PDB file of C-alpha atoms in Angstrom:
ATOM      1  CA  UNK A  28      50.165 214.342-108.302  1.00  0.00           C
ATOM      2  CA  UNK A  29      52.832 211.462-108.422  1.00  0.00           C
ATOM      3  CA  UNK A  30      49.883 208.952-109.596  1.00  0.00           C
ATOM      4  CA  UNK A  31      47.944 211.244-112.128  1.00  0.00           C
ATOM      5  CA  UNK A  32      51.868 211.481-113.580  1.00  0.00           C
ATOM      6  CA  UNK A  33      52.143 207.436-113.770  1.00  0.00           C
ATOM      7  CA  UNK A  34      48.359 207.510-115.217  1.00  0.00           C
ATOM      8  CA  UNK A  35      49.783 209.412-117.906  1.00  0.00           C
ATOM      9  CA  UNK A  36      52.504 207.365-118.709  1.00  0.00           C
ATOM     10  CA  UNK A  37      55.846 208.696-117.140  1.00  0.00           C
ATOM     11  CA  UNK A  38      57.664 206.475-115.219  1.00  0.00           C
ATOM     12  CA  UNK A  39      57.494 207.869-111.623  1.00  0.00           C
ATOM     13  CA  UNK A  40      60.054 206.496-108.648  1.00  0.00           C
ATOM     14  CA  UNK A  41      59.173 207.381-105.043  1.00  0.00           C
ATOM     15  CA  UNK A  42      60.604 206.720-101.624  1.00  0.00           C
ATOM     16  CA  UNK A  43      58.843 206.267 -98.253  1.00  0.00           C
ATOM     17  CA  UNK A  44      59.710 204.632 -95.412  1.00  0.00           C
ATOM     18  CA  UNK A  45      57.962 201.806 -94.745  1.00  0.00           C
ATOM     19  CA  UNK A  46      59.296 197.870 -94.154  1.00  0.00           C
ATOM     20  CA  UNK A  47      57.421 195.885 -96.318  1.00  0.00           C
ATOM     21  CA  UNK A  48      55.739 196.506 -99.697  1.00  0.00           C
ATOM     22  CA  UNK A  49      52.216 195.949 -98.825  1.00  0.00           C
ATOM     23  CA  UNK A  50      52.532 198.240 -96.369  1.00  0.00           C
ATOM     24  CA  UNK A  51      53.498 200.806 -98.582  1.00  0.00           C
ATOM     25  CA  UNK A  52      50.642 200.032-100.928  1.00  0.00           C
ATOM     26  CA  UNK A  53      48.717 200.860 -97.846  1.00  0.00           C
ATOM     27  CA  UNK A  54      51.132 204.240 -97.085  1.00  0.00           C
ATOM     28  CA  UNK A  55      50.094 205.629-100.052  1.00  0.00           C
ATOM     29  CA  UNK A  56      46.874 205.129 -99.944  1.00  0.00           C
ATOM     30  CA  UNK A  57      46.296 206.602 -96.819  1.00  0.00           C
ATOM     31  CA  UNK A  58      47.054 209.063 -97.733  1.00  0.00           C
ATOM     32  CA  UNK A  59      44.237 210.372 -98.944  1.00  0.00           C
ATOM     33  CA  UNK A  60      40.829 210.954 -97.212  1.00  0.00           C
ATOM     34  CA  UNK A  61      38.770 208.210 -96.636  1.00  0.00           C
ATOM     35  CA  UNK A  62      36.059 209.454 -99.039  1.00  0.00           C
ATOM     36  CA  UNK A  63      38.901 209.568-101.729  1.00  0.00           C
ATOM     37  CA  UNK A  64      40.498 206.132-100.989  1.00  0.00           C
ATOM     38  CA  UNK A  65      38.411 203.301-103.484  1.00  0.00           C
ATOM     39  CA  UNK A  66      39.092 206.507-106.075  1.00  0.00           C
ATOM     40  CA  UNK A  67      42.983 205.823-105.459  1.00  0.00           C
ATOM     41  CA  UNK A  68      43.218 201.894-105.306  1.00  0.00           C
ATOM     42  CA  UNK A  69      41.719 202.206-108.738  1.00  0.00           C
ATOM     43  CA  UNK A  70      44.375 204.517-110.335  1.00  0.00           C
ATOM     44  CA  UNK A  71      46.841 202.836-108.251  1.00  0.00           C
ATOM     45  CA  UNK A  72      45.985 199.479-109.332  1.00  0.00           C
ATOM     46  CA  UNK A  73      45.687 200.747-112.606  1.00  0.00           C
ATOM     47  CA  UNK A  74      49.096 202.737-112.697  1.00  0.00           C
ATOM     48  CA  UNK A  75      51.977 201.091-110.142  1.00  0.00           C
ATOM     49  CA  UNK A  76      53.973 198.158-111.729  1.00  0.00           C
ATOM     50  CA  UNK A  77      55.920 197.416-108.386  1.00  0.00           C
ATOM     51  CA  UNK A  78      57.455 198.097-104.840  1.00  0.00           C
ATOM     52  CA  UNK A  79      60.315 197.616-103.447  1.00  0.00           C
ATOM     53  CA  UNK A  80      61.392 197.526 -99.608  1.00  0.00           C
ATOM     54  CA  UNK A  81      64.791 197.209 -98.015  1.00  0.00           C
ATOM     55  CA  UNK A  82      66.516 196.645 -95.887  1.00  0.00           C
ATOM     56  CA  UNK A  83      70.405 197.159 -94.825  1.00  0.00           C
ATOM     57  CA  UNK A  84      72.196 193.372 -92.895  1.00  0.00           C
ATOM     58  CA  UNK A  85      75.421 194.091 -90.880  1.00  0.00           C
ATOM     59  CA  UNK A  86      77.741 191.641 -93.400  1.00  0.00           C
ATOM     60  CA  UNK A  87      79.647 189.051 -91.377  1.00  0.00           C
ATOM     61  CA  UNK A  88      83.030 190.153 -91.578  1.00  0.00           C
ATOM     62  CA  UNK A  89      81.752 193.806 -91.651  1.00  0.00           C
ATOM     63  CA  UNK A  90      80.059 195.952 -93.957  1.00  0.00           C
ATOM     64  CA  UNK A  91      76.717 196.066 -94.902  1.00  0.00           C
ATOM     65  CA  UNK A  92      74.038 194.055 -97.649  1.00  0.00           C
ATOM     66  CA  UNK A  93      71.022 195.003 -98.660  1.00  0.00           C
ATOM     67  CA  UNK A  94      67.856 192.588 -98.375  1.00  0.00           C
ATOM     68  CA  UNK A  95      64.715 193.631 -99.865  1.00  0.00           C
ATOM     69  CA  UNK A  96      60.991 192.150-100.788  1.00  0.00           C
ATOM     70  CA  UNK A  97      59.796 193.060-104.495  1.00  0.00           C
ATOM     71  CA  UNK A  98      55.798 193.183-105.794  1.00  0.00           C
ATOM     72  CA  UNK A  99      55.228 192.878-109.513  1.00  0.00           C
ATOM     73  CA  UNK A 100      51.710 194.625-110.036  1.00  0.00           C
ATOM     74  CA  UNK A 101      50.616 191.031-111.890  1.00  0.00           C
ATOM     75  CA  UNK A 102      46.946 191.290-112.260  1.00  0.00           C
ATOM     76  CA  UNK A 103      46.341 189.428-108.772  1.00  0.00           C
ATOM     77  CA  UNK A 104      48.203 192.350-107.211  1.00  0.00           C
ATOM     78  CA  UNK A 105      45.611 194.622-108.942  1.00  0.00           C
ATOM     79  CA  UNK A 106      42.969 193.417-108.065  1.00  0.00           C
ATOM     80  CA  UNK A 107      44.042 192.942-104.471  1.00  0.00           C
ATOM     81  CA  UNK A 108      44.525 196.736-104.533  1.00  0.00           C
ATOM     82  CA  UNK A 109      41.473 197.497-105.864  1.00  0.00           C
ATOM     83  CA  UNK A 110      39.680 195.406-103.916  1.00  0.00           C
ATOM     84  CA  UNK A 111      41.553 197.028-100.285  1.00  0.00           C
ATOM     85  CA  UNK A 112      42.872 193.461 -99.647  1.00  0.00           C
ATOM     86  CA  UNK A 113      46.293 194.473 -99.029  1.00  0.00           C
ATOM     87  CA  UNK A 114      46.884 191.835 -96.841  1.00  0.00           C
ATOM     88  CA  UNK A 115      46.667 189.165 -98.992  1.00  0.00           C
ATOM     89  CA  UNK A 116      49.564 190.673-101.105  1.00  0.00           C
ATOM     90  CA  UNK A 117      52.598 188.694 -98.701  1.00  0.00           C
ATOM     91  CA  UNK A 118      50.623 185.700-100.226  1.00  0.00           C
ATOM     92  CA  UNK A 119      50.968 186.945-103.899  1.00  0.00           C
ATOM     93  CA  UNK A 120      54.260 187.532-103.612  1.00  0.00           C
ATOM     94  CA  UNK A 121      54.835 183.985-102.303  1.00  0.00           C
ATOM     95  CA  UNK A 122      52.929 182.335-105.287  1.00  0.00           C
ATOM     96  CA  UNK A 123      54.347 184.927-108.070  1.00  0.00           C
ATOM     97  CA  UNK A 124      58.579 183.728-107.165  1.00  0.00           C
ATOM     98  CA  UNK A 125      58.510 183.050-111.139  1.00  0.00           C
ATOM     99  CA  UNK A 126      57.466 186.139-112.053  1.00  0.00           C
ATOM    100  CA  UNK A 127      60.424 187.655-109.672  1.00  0.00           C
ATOM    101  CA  UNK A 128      58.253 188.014-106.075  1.00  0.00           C
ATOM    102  CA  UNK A 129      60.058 187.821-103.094  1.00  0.00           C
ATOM    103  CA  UNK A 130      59.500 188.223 -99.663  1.00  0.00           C
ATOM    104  CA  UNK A 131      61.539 189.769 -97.317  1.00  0.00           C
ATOM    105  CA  UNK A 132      62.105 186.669 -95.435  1.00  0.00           C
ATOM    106  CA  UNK A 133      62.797 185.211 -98.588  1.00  0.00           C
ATOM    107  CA  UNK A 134      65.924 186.938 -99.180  1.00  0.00           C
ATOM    108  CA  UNK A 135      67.098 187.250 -95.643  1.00  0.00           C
ATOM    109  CA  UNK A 136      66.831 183.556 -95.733  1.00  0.00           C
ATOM    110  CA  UNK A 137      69.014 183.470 -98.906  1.00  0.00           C
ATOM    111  CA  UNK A 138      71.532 185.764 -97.719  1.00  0.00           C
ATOM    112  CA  UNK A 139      71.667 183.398 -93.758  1.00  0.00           C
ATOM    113  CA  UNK A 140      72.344 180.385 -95.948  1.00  0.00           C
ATOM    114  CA  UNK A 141      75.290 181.776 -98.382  1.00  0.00           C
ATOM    115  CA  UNK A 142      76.682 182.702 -94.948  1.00  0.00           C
ATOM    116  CA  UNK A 143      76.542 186.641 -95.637  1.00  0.00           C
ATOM    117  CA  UNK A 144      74.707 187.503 -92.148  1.00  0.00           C
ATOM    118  CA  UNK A 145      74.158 185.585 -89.121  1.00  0.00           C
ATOM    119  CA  UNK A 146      70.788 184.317 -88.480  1.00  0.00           C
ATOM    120  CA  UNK A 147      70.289 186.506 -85.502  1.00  0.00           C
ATOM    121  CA  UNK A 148      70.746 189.557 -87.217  1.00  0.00           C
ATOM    122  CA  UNK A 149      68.498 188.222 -90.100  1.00  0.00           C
ATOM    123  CA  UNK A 150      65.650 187.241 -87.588  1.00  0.00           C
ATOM    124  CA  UNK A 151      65.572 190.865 -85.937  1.00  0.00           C
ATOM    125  CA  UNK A 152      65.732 192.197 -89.798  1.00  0.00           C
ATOM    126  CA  UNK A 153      62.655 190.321 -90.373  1.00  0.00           C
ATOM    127  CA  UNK A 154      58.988 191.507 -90.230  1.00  0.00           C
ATOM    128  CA  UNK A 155      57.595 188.014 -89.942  1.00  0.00           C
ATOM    129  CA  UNK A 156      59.665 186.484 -87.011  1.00  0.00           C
ATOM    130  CA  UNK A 157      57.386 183.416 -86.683  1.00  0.00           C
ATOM    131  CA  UNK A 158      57.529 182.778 -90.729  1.00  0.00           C
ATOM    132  CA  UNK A 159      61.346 183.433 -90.300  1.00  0.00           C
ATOM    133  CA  UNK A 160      61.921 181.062 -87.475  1.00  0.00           C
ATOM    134  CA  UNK A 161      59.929 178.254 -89.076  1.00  0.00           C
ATOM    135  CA  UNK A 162      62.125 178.328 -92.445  1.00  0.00           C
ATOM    136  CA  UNK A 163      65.405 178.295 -90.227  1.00  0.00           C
ATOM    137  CA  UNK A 164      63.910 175.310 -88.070  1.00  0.00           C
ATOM    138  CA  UNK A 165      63.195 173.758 -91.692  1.00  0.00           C
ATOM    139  CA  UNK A 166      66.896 173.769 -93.064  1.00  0.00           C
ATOM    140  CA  UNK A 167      67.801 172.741 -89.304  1.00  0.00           C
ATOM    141  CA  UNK A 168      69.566 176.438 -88.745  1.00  0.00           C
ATOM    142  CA  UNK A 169      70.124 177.103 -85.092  1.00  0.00           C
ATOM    143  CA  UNK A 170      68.506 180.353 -84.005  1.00  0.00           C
ATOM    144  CA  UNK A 171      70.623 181.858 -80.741  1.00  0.00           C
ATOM    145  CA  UNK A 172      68.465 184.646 -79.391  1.00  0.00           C
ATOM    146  CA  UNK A 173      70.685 186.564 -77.040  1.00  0.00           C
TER     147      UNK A 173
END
């Protein structure tokens, strides 16, 4: 119902709990039966304009701060949806930083060097450890697994 609403042209918010955007992309679409699925990443492609995921950071000196990965349905993203290449969509998101793209790791990163969170707690945050790791190696970060 939620995307024959959009199709129409109301502005429709939803939540789900998933940790990355692609992978809500691929939530919603699954939805649906199989034989209904290359119907939906059609209307989806057609209809969604962009995802959010977050996540909550324990703050150094307490509290919390959110850090969260946003898709902008550009045309690449709609065709990528359309097509069922949801994986390539982390890759989009890389390339499309002017069109306000980020990845998670993006903005953990961000938020380990203006000192908000420690890079530990960034790192288990983080649904791409490897990627994480690499850009804290890069800026010479020290990562202290426990």
């Amino acid at each position: 119902i939620a995307i024959e609403t959009a199709e129409t042209g109301h502005l429709v918010f939803g939540t789900l709990h998933t940790t990355t955007a692609p992978s809500t992309v691929d939530r919603i679409i699954d939805q649906f039966p199989a034989d209904r699925q290359a119907q939906i990443r059609t209307m989806l492609s057609e209809s969604l304009k962009g995802v959010i995921a977050q996540v909550l950071c324990k703050r150094k000196g307490g509290g919390r701060v959110a850090a969260y990965e946003v898709l902008i349905a550009n045309a690449a993203v709609q065709n990528l949806i359309r097509e069922g290449k949801t994986y390539q969509l982390v890759s989009t998101m890389q390339t499309g930083k002017k069109q306000g793209m980020q990845t998670m790791n993006d903005h953990l990163f961000h938020h380990v060097k203006s000192g908000l969170v420690e890079p530990l707690e960034a790192y288990m945050k983080s649904t791409d450890k490897s990627g994480f790791r690499e850009m804290l190696t890069r800026e010479g970060i020290q990562l202290k697994l426990e």
